[in-house]
Structure formats: C-alpha cells, structure tokens
Amino acid sequence: MVKRRRIGWAWAGALLWLLGLMPSEACTLWGAAGDAVEGGGTLVAKNRDWAPDHRQELVVLSPSEGYRSVALMAAGNDEPGIKAGVNEKGLVIVSATAGQFPSADRKKIQQKKELMRHFLATCASVEQVLKHVELMRRPVFYLVGDRTELAVIEVALDGRRSITRTVSGSLHHTNHYCGIEPPELKRKPGASSRLRYERIEELLKTPGKPFDLEGFIRFSEDRNAGPDNSIWRTGSDPAKQRTLATWLVSVPPSGSPQLFLRTADPGEPERTCRLSVEEALRLKGSDRIPLTAGLCSGPTLKAF
C-alpha cells in the first residue's frame, strides 16, 4: 500500500510538472489605423480569454492627478486588475499573456504595480507610452493605440522589448513571441496561439473597404477553429479557458472614443454595452458602470 501511494504521488508530481510546462494561453489582440479605418483614426480590439473563475466589471478610473479612463477589470480570482482601458485623450491599452513563460516565472519579475492604470492616467498617446517602455519588465504583450497610430510591444523575461508601430495598416498578436526570440523560453508556441494568430491575420487581410467597428465585432465572434482554438473560444469543457469578454474601441481623429464591450461571465448571460467614453466619464457618484445601465444602450452600431 505504501509503495502504491508513493507511485501515486510520483505520478501526481509528474502531472503537475507537465502542467507547469503547458502553455497557459489567453487573449487575441488586433487593431487598425489611418487609411485602414473607415473615417480615419484607429480601432483597437481584444478578445479576453481566461479560466471562467471570476467576474468582470466596467469601471471609471478617476485618479487624483492625471487622465480619467474607462476600464475592464477582473475581480474575484488570483489575477485581478485592469485588463483593458481607454482614457479621455483616446489612448487605448490592452494586454495578452506571454504564454511561453510559466506563470510562476512571470510573477518573479518585479515592476511598477498596476502598470496599465499608470499609463492610462499619465499618457495621452502611443509616443508617450513608448517613452516609458522601460517600466514594462514583466513578460507580456501589449497593443496600444491613440488617434493616429498603433503599437505592439513584446516584453521578454530579461527585459528585452520589441516594438512594432503603424500609422496606416493593421497589427495583431496572440500569446507567443514574434518580434524577438528569448533564449530562455521553456515552451514552444501553443496550438491555440498559433491558430488564432493565423486566423486574425487572415481576417485582417480580407480585401475590401476599410475596417469599421461592426466588422471588428464580426471578427471577434469568429469560431473557425473550434471551442479551444478560435478567436471566440467557448472551451471544450467547463473548466477550460474561454473567451470572457470582447473589448473594442473606435478612436476617431477627433471627438469621443466609442466602446463596444461584450462579457460572458460564468453563470451569467452574455451582456453587451455600447457607450461614448466621453459620456461615461461624466458619471458621478460611482466608479462602476453596470452593463444593464441605460448608458450602455448607447448609439446604434451604425451611429458609431
């Protein structure tokens, strides 16, 4: 009996070790800028994928100093905090997991706390974010946009960074390194990350008129590669990672950015919010915007 128990513990240890090496993949990022966008400006999008073990909130951030913003926050799990945001100047920032590094390795790296909140409060443009890129030390991928340009930023374990910018065209990213090849990587790109990368790249190459928010919403709903590998992931079993939110922001050359948010919290019906960021930032008395609020009924998609 003792021998069998030891064998059982050995198998359990081996399984945990293997799980530590398996990619923990989450999120698809994409955007367009300039001539690639109907009417100019930028479009910034994120499908947020994660384990269905928490809830999400749409909040207004009002720092004592700096810019106000609207943000999507995770609450109730071991990875809380801001996952996407847009501020009053039209700066949008979203992030994706660098899944080729185990979570424990990523968390070992010390950096400024609540970094996305900091950028939303202090930066009005992509250029200003890039002037402080040295603050990005933990392995992660960012897509940042303003009224005129986009940038994808890859951050490696050793602090190296890759930056790709455009003022006319599209950019995209998932969960594996494309701009740099960190030598200390412990994982190969996972199948889901590769397939989602290839699929969003294919959709962004579709010929025709410039992109608009409605077209990006259709991209966010794509289920071309099944429950675990599509841009909109439903998960092949209830515990697997799946898409919990779509965050899309249209930032015009002038005027208020427009937000489209779809959430799919566990145990809750899907909810959709369309709002003017300028109107949301006029709210007083609460920092949370219920997705059932009248403000979320917003203008129609055509009005965007």
GROMACS .gro file of C-alpha atoms in nm, residues 1-258:
model
  258
    1MET     CA    1   0.000   0.000   0.000
    2VAL     CA    2   0.281   0.241   0.090
    3LYS     CA    3   0.457   0.163  -0.237
    4ARG     CA    4   0.141   0.226  -0.437
    5ARG     CA    5   0.086   0.554  -0.255
    6ARG     CA    6   0.440   0.663  -0.340
    7ILE     CA    7   0.383   0.574  -0.703
    8GLY     CA    8   0.059   0.774  -0.698
    9TRP     CA    9   0.235   1.078  -0.554
   10ALA     CA   10   0.507   1.040  -0.815
   11TRP     CA   11   0.251   1.045  -1.095
   12ALA     CA   12   0.076   1.345  -0.939
   13GLY     CA   13   0.407   1.531  -0.917
   14ALA     CA   14   0.487   1.449  -1.278
   15LEU     CA   15   0.145   1.569  -1.387
   16LEU     CA   16   0.185   1.898  -1.202
   17TRP     CA   17   0.529   1.944  -1.358
   18LEU     CA   18   0.387   1.884  -1.705
   19LEU     CA   19   0.103   2.126  -1.641
   20GLY     CA   20   0.360   2.387  -1.544
   21LEU     CA   21   0.521   2.348  -1.887
   22MET     CA   22   0.194   2.355  -2.082
   23PRO     CA   23   0.109   2.692  -2.237
   24SER     CA   24  -0.146   2.898  -2.045
   25GLU     CA   25  -0.278   3.088  -2.344
   26ALA     CA   26  -0.511   3.381  -2.325
   27CYS     CA   27  -0.630   3.665  -2.547
   28THR     CA   28  -0.628   3.777  -2.909
   29LEU     CA   29  -0.533   4.138  -2.987
   30TRP     CA   30  -0.580   4.325  -3.315
   31GLY     CA   31  -0.614   4.678  -3.447
   32ALA     CA   32  -0.612   4.906  -3.749
   33ALA     CA   33  -0.506   5.266  -3.809
   34GLY     CA   34  -0.518   5.550  -4.060
   35ASP     CA   35  -0.627   5.465  -4.415
   36ALA     CA   36  -0.719   5.112  -4.300
   37VAL     CA   37  -1.005   5.255  -4.086
   38GLU     CA   38  -1.331   5.398  -4.217
   39GLY     CA   39  -1.312   5.771  -4.145
   40GLY     CA   40  -0.956   5.751  -4.012
   41GLY     CA   41  -0.841   5.720  -3.651
   42THR     CA   42  -0.785   5.376  -3.501
   43LEU     CA   43  -0.966   5.061  -3.396
   44VAL     CA   44  -0.828   4.857  -3.104
   45ALA     CA   45  -0.965   4.514  -3.011
   46LYS     CA   46  -0.913   4.241  -2.756
   47ASN     CA   47  -1.085   3.909  -2.700
   48ARG     CA   48  -1.011   3.830  -2.338
   49ASP     CA   49  -0.966   3.457  -2.270
   50TRP     CA   50  -0.922   3.317  -1.920
   51ALA     CA   51  -1.043   3.046  -1.684
   52PRO     CA   52  -1.413   3.103  -1.601
   53ASP     CA   53  -1.350   3.151  -1.229
   54HIS     CA   54  -1.433   3.518  -1.171
   55ARG     CA   55  -1.643   3.816  -1.274
   56GLN     CA   56  -1.563   4.127  -1.477
   57GLU     CA   57  -1.654   4.490  -1.414
   58LEU     CA   58  -1.665   4.802  -1.630
   59VAL     CA   59  -1.530   5.088  -1.419
   60VAL     CA   60  -1.442   5.457  -1.436
   61LEU     CA   61  -1.094   5.535  -1.304
   62SER     CA   62  -1.062   5.886  -1.159
   63PRO     CA   63  -0.707   5.942  -1.031
   64SER     CA   64  -0.636   6.240  -0.808
   65GLU     CA   65  -0.390   6.353  -1.074
   66GLY     CA   66  -0.395   6.262  -1.441
   67TYR     CA   67  -0.642   6.146  -1.702
   68ARG     CA   68  -0.971   5.970  -1.631
   69SER     CA   69  -1.045   5.645  -1.808
   70VAL     CA   70  -1.292   5.362  -1.861
   71ALA     CA   71  -1.150   5.016  -1.793
   72LEU     CA   72  -1.239   4.648  -1.786
   73MET     CA   73  -1.137   4.487  -1.458
   74ALA     CA   74  -1.123   4.126  -1.342
   75ALA     CA   75  -1.238   4.061  -0.984
   76GLY     CA   76  -1.258   3.755  -0.764
   77ASN     CA   77  -0.967   3.544  -0.892
   78ASP     CA   78  -0.590   3.525  -0.842
   79GLU     CA   79  -0.520   3.759  -1.139
   80PRO     CA   80  -0.736   4.065  -1.060
   81GLY     CA   81  -0.691   4.410  -1.204
   82ILE     CA   82  -0.723   4.609  -1.525
   83LYS     CA   83  -0.727   4.406  -1.846
   84ALA     CA   84  -0.812   4.683  -2.096
   85GLY     CA   85  -0.871   5.057  -2.085
   86VAL     CA   86  -0.928   5.380  -2.276
   87ASN     CA   87  -0.867   5.726  -2.134
   88GLU     CA   88  -1.015   6.070  -2.201
   89LYS     CA   89  -0.740   6.153  -2.452
   90GLY     CA   90  -0.816   5.850  -2.666
   91LEU     CA   91  -0.527   5.629  -2.553
   92VAL     CA   92  -0.623   5.261  -2.555
   93ILE     CA   93  -0.414   4.985  -2.398
   94VAL     CA   94  -0.482   4.611  -2.392
   95SER     CA   95  -0.262   4.317  -2.298
   96ALA     CA   96  -0.216   3.945  -2.361
   97THR     CA   97  -0.036   3.671  -2.171
   98ALA     CA   98   0.316   3.574  -2.277
   99GLY     CA   99   0.220   3.209  -2.256
  100GLN     CA  100   0.563   3.071  -2.343
  101PHE     CA  101   0.679   3.159  -1.991
  102PRO     CA  102   0.519   2.977  -1.695
  103SER     CA  103   0.310   3.198  -1.470
  104ALA     CA  104   0.547   3.148  -1.177
  105ASP     CA  105   0.840   3.278  -1.383
  106ARG     CA  106   0.643   3.582  -1.498
  107LYS     CA  107   0.541   3.670  -1.144
  108LYS     CA  108   0.901   3.662  -1.020
  109ILE     CA  109   0.977   3.978  -1.217
  110GLN     CA  110   0.921   4.295  -1.015
  111GLN     CA  111   0.777   4.600  -1.186
  112LYS     CA  112   0.561   4.901  -1.103
  113LYS     CA  113   0.227   4.792  -0.961
  114GLU     CA  114  -0.088   4.848  -1.168
  115LEU     CA  115   0.113   4.950  -1.470
  116MET     CA  116  -0.182   4.976  -1.709
  117ARG     CA  117  -0.360   5.207  -1.465
  118HIS     CA  118  -0.044   5.419  -1.453
  119PHE     CA  119  -0.022   5.452  -1.832
  120LEU     CA  120  -0.392   5.539  -1.863
  121ALA     CA  121  -0.352   5.814  -1.603
  122THR     CA  122  -0.027   5.964  -1.733
  123CYS     CA  123  -0.010   5.911  -2.111
  124ALA     CA  124  -0.210   6.076  -2.390
  125SER     CA  125  -0.050   5.897  -2.685
  126VAL     CA  126   0.138   5.591  -2.802
  127GLU     CA  127   0.452   5.804  -2.820
  128GLN     CA  128   0.424   5.892  -2.452
  129VAL     CA  129   0.380   5.527  -2.354
  130LEU     CA  130   0.690   5.430  -2.552
  131LYS     CA  131   0.893   5.698  -2.375
  132HIS     CA  132   0.837   5.498  -2.056
  133VAL     CA  133   0.866   5.149  -2.202
  134GLU     CA  134   1.143   5.068  -1.952
  135LEU     CA  135   0.866   5.031  -1.691
  136MET     CA  136   0.749   4.719  -1.880
  137ARG     CA  137   0.965   4.449  -1.724
  138ARG     CA  138   0.732   4.151  -1.680
  139PRO     CA  139   0.683   3.919  -1.983
  140VAL     CA  140   0.362   4.030  -2.154
  141PHE     CA  141   0.232   4.158  -2.487
  142TYR     CA  142   0.063   4.497  -2.528
  143LEU     CA  143  -0.137   4.659  -2.807
  144VAL     CA  144  -0.153   5.037  -2.764
  145GLY     CA  145  -0.344   5.285  -2.980
  146ASP     CA  146  -0.429   5.654  -2.993
  147ARG     CA  147  -0.599   5.877  -3.251
  148THR     CA  148  -0.333   5.825  -3.517
  149GLU     CA  149  -0.124   5.511  -3.457
  150LEU     CA  150  -0.086   5.164  -3.308
  151ALA     CA  151   0.200   4.980  -3.146
  152VAL     CA  152   0.255   4.617  -3.043
  153ILE     CA  153   0.505   4.573  -2.761
  154GLU     CA  154   0.660   4.239  -2.668
  155VAL     CA  155   0.840   4.216  -2.333
  156ALA     CA  156   1.075   3.924  -2.260
  157LEU     CA  157   1.189   3.775  -1.929
  158ASP     CA  158   1.527   3.950  -1.946
  159GLY     CA  159   1.369   4.290  -2.006
  160ARG     CA  160   1.429   4.298  -2.380
  161ARG     CA  161   1.147   4.450  -2.582
  162SER     CA  162   1.024   4.450  -2.941
  163ILE     CA  163   0.813   4.740  -3.069
  164THR     CA  164   0.616   4.741  -3.395
  165ARG     CA  165   0.432   5.061  -3.495
  166THR     CA  166   0.198   5.168  -3.775
  167VAL     CA  167   0.002   5.479  -3.871
  168SER     CA  168  -0.166   5.308  -4.166
  169GLY     CA  169  -0.248   4.938  -4.165
  170SER     CA  170  -0.315   4.669  -3.908
  171LEU     CA  171  -0.136   4.490  -3.624
  172HIS     CA  172  -0.224   4.176  -3.430
  173HIS     CA  173  -0.091   3.945  -3.161
  174THR     CA  174  -0.181   3.640  -2.955
  175ASN     CA  175   0.035   3.463  -2.692
  176HIS     CA  176   0.371   3.373  -2.846
  177TYR     CA  177   0.676   3.580  -2.935
  178CYS     CA  178   0.703   3.705  -3.292
  179GLY     CA  179   0.935   4.006  -3.278
  180ILE     CA  180   1.203   3.859  -3.052
  181GLU     CA  181   1.316   3.507  -2.960
  182PRO     CA  182   1.410   3.500  -2.592
  183PRO     CA  183   1.675   3.228  -2.542
  184GLU     CA  184   1.532   3.123  -2.206
  185LEU     CA  185   1.191   3.019  -2.340
  186LYS     CA  186   1.065   2.696  -2.181
  187ARG     CA  187   0.773   2.639  -2.415
  188LYS     CA  188   0.705   2.625  -2.786
  189PRO     CA  189   0.415   2.832  -2.922
  190GLY     CA  190   0.093   2.652  -2.838
  191ALA     CA  191  -0.155   2.536  -3.099
  192SER     CA  192  -0.428   2.776  -2.987
  193SER     CA  193  -0.199   3.079  -3.000
  194ARG     CA  194  -0.069   2.987  -3.346
  195LEU     CA  195  -0.413   2.914  -3.489
  196ARG     CA  196  -0.568   3.233  -3.351
  197TYR     CA  197  -0.272   3.437  -3.478
  198GLU     CA  198  -0.308   3.290  -3.827
  199ARG     CA  199  -0.684   3.336  -3.829
  200ILE     CA  200  -0.689   3.701  -3.722
  201GLU     CA  201  -0.408   3.768  -3.972
  202GLU     CA  202  -0.622   3.608  -4.243
  203LEU     CA  203  -0.928   3.816  -4.148
  204LEU     CA  204  -0.725   4.138  -4.145
  205LYS     CA  205  -0.602   4.063  -4.498
  206THR     CA  206  -0.956   4.035  -4.632
  207PRO     CA  207  -0.978   4.271  -4.931
  208GLY     CA  208  -1.248   4.533  -4.949
  209LYS     CA  209  -1.340   4.859  -4.783
  210PRO     CA  210  -1.158   5.000  -4.478
  211PHE     CA  211  -1.236   4.841  -4.142
  212ASP     CA  212  -1.508   4.967  -3.911
  213LEU     CA  213  -1.623   4.870  -3.564
  214GLU     CA  214  -1.900   4.649  -3.694
  215GLY     CA  215  -1.650   4.447  -3.900
  216PHE     CA  216  -1.421   4.407  -3.599
  217ILE     CA  217  -1.717   4.280  -3.397
  218ARG     CA  218  -1.769   4.010  -3.660
  219PHE     CA  219  -1.400   3.916  -3.631
  220SER     CA  220  -1.441   3.886  -3.253
  221GLU     CA  221  -1.722   3.632  -3.300
  222ASP     CA  222  -1.524   3.403  -3.531
  223ARG     CA  223  -1.540   3.033  -3.432
  224ASN     CA  224  -1.350   2.895  -3.728
  225ALA     CA  225  -1.119   2.661  -3.531
  226GLY     CA  226  -1.347   2.504  -3.271
  227PRO     CA  227  -1.403   2.560  -2.898
  228ASP     CA  228  -1.038   2.589  -2.786
  229ASN     CA  229  -0.858   2.745  -3.083
  230SER     CA  230  -1.097   3.004  -3.226
  231ILE     CA  231  -1.089   3.380  -3.180
  232TRP     CA  232  -1.414   3.342  -2.980
  233ARG     CA  233  -1.342   3.041  -2.760
  234THR     CA  234  -1.620   2.852  -2.583
  235GLY     CA  235  -1.399   2.587  -2.418
  236SER     CA  236  -1.432   2.214  -2.483
  237ASP     CA  237  -1.517   2.158  -2.115
  238PRO     CA  238  -1.649   2.394  -1.845
  239ALA     CA  239  -1.313   2.439  -1.669
  240LYS     CA  240  -1.108   2.527  -1.978
  241GLN     CA  241  -1.009   2.877  -2.072
  242ARG     CA  242  -1.264   3.051  -2.289
  243THR     CA  243  -1.350   3.397  -2.411
  244LEU     CA  244  -1.493   3.604  -2.128
  245ALA     CA  245  -1.504   3.944  -2.299
  246THR     CA  246  -1.467   4.135  -2.623
  247TRP     CA  247  -1.331   4.488  -2.583
  248LEU     CA  248  -1.340   4.709  -2.896
  249VAL     CA  249  -1.269   5.080  -2.909
  250SER     CA  250  -1.313   5.311  -3.206
  251VAL     CA  251  -1.093   5.620  -3.161
  252PRO     CA  252  -1.181   5.888  -3.422
  253PRO     CA  253  -0.938   6.162  -3.531
  254SER     CA  254  -1.142   6.398  -3.308
  255GLY     CA  255  -1.434   6.356  -3.071
  256SER     CA  256  -1.520   6.089  -2.819
  257PRO     CA  257  -1.394   5.729  -2.849
  258GLN     CA  258  -1.674   5.472  -2.870
   0.00000   0.00000   0.00000
